[in-house]
CSV table of C-alpha atoms in Angstrom, one decimal:
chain,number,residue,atom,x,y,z
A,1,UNK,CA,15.3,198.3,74.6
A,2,UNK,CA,14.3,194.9,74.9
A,3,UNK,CA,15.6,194.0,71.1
A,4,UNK,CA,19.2,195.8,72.0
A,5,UNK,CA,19.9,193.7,74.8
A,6,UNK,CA,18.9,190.7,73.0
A,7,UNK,CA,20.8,191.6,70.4
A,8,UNK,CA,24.0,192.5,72.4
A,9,UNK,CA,23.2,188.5,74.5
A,10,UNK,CA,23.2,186.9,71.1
A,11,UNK,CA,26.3,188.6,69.4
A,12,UNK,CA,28.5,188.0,72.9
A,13,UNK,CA,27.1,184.5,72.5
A,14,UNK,CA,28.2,184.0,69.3
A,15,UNK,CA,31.8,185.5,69.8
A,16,UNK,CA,32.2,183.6,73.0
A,17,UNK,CA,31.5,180.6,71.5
A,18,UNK,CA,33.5,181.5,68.3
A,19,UNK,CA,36.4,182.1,70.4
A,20,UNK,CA,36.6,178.3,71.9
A,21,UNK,CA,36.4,176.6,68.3
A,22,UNK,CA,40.4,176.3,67.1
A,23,UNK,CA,40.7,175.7,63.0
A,24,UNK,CA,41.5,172.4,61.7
A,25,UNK,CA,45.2,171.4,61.4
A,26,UNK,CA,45.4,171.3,57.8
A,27,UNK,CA,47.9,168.3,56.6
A,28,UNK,CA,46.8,166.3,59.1
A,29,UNK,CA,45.0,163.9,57.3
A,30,UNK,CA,47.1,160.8,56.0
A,31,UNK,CA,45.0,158.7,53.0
A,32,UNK,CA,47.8,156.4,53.1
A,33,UNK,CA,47.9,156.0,57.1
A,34,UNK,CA,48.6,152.2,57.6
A,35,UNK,CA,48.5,149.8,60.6
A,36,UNK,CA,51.5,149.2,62.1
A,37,UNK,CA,53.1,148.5,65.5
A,38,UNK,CA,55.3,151.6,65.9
A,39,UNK,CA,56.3,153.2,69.8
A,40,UNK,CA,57.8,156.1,71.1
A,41,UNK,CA,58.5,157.8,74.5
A,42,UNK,CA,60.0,161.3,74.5
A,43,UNK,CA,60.2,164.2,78.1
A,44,UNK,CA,58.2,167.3,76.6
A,45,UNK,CA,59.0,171.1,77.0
A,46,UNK,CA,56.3,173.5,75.7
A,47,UNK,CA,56.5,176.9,75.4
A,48,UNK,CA,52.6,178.4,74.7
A,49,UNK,CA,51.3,181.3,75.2
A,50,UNK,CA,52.7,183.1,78.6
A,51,UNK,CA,53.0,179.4,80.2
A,52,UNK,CA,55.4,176.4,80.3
A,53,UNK,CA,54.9,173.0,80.8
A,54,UNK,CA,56.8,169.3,80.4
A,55,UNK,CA,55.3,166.1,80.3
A,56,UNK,CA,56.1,162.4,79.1
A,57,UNK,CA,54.5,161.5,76.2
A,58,UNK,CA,54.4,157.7,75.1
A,59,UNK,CA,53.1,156.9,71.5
A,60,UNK,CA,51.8,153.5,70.8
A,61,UNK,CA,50.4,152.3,67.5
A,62,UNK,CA,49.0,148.5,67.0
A,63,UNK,CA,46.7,148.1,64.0
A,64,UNK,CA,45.3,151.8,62.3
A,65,UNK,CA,45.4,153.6,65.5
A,66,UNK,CA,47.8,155.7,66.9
A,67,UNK,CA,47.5,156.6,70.7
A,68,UNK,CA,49.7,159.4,72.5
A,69,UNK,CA,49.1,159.6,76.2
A,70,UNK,CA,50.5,162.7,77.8
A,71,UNK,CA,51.8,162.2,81.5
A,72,UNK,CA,52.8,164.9,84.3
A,73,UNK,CA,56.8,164.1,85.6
A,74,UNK,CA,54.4,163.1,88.7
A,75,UNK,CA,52.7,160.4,86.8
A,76,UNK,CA,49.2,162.3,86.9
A,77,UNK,CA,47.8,161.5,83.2
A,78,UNK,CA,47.1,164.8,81.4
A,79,UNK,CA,46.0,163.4,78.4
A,80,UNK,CA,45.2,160.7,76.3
A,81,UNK,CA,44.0,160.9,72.9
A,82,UNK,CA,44.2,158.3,69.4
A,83,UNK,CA,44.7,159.5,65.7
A,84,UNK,CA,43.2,157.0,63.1
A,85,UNK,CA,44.9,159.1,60.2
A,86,UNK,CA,41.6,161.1,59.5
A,87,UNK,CA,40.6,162.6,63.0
A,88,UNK,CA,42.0,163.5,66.6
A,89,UNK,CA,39.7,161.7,69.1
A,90,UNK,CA,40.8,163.1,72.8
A,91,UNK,CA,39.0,160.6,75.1
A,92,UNK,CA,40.5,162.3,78.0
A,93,UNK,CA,42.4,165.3,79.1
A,94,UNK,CA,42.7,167.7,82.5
A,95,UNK,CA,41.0,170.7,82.8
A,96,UNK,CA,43.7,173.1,82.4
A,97,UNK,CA,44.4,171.4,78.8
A,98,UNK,CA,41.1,171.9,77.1
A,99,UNK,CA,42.4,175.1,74.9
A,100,UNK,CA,45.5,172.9,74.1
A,101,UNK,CA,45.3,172.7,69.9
A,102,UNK,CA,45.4,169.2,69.8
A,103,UNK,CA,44.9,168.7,66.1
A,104,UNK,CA,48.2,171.0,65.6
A,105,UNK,CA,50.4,169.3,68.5
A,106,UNK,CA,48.8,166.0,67.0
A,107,UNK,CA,49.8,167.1,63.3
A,108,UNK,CA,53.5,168.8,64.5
A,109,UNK,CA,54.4,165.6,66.7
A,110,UNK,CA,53.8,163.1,63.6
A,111,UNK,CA,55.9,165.3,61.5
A,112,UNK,CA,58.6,165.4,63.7
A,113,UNK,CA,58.9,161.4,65.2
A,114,UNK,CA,56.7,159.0,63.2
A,115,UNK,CA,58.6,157.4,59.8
A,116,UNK,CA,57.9,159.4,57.2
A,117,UNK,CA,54.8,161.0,57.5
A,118,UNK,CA,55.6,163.7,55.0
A,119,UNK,CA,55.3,161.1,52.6
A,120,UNK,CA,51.7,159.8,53.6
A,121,UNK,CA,49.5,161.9,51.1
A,122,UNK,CA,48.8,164.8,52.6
A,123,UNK,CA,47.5,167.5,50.2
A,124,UNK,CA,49.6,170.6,49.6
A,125,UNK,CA,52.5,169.7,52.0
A,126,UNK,CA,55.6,170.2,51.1
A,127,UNK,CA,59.1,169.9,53.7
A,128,UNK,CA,62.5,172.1,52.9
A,129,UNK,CA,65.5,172.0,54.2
A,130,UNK,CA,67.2,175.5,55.2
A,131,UNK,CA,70.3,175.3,57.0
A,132,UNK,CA,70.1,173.7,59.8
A,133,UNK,CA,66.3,173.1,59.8
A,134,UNK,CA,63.2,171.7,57.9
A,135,UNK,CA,60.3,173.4,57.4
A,136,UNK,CA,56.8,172.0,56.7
A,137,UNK,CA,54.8,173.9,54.1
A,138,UNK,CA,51.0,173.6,53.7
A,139,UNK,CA,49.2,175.1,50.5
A,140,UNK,CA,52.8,177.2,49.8
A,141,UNK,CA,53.0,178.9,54.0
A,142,UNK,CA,55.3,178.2,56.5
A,143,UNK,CA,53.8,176.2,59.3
A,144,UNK,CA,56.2,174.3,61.3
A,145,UNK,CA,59.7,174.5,61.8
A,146,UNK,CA,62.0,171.3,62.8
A,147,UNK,CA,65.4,171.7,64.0
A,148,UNK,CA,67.1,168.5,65.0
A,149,UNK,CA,69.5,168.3,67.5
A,150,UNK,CA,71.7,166.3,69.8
A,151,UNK,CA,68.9,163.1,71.5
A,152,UNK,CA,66.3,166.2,70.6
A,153,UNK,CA,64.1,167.6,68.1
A,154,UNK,CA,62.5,171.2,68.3
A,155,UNK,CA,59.2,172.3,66.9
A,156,UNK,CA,58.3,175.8,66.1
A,157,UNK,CA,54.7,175.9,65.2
A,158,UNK,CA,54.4,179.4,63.2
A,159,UNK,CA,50.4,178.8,63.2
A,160,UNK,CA,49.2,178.5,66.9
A,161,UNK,CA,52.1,179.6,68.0
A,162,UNK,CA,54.1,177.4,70.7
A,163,UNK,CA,57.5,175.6,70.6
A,164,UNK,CA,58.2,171.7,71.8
A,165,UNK,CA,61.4,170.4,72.8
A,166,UNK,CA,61.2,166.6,72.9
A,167,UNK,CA,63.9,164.4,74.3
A,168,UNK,CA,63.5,160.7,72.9
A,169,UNK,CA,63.9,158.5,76.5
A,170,UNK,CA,65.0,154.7,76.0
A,171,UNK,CA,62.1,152.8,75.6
A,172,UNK,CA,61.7,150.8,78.6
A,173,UNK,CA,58.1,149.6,78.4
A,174,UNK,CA,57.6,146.4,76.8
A,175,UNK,CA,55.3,145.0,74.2
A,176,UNK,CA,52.3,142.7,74.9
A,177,UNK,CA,53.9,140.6,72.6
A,178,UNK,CA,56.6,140.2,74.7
A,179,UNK,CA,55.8,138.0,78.0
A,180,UNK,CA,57.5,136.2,81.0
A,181,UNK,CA,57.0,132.1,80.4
């Protein structure tokens, strides 16, 4: 009885466990990532699961590393995380984010706003244009769809799923480079 009970711990373990790991966002690594100073500020609407959310989202790049910090339209940081062109690093985030796929919004984000990351070396990626929208393919599927509109840009991610709407905002923050004599 013992040995059942130990079995039925250790399989419930083992789903539990397998249920929190999310797969790897595949044509996310870039082997021709280069430093550069690059920034971006966009309002976010995301549509995942049952819930929605919006944030601001700034993205700063100085040198190899990319950082996106994720903001509430109260100013309460949700998250903050860098991308070095191998690997996701989330150095901080809110509790109610830590199911977010971060390696896919991550991956889906840099497709959509950063200058031509479609043309980084990615293995097996491939973008189409179809009517009025492109679509990203990795290893011959489907995986994210891009529509561009008006000041905005949709994202349909056909893996996860969710859907983004970002809104590029002026950028108003200034550079470090740039300071009052």
């Amino acid at each position: 009885m013992q040995r059942k009970w130990a079995t039925i711990l250790l399989s419930s373990f083992i789903f539990l466990n397998g249920c929190q790991v999310m797969p790897h966002a595949k044509g996310l690594q870039s082997p021709l990532w280069q430093a550069q100073t690059y920034q971006r500020q966009d309002q976010v609407e995301v549509q995942w699961k049952q819930q929605s959310f919006s944030f601001l989202l700034y993205q700063q790049q100085k040198g190899a590393v990319l950082d996106m910090v994720a903001l509430s339209l109260t100013g309460q940081q949700l998250f903050k995380l860098q991308f070095d062109g191998h690997r996701v690093h989330v150095e901080q985030r809110i509790d109610q984010m830590r199911l977010l796929p971060f390696e896919f919004v991550v991956r889906d984000l840099l497709f959509a706003t950063y200058p031509q990351f479609s043309h980084l070396g990615q293995q097996a990626v491939e973008m189409k244009q179809q009517a009025d929208k492109q679509v990203v393919y990795i290893e011959k599927q489907p995986v994210l769809q891009l529509k561009q509109g008006q000041g905005s840009i949709e994202l349909i991610n056909e893996q996860v799923p969710y859907t983004m709407t970002l809104s590029s905002i002026e950028n108003t923050l200034q550079t470090e480079e740039s300071s009052t004599p």
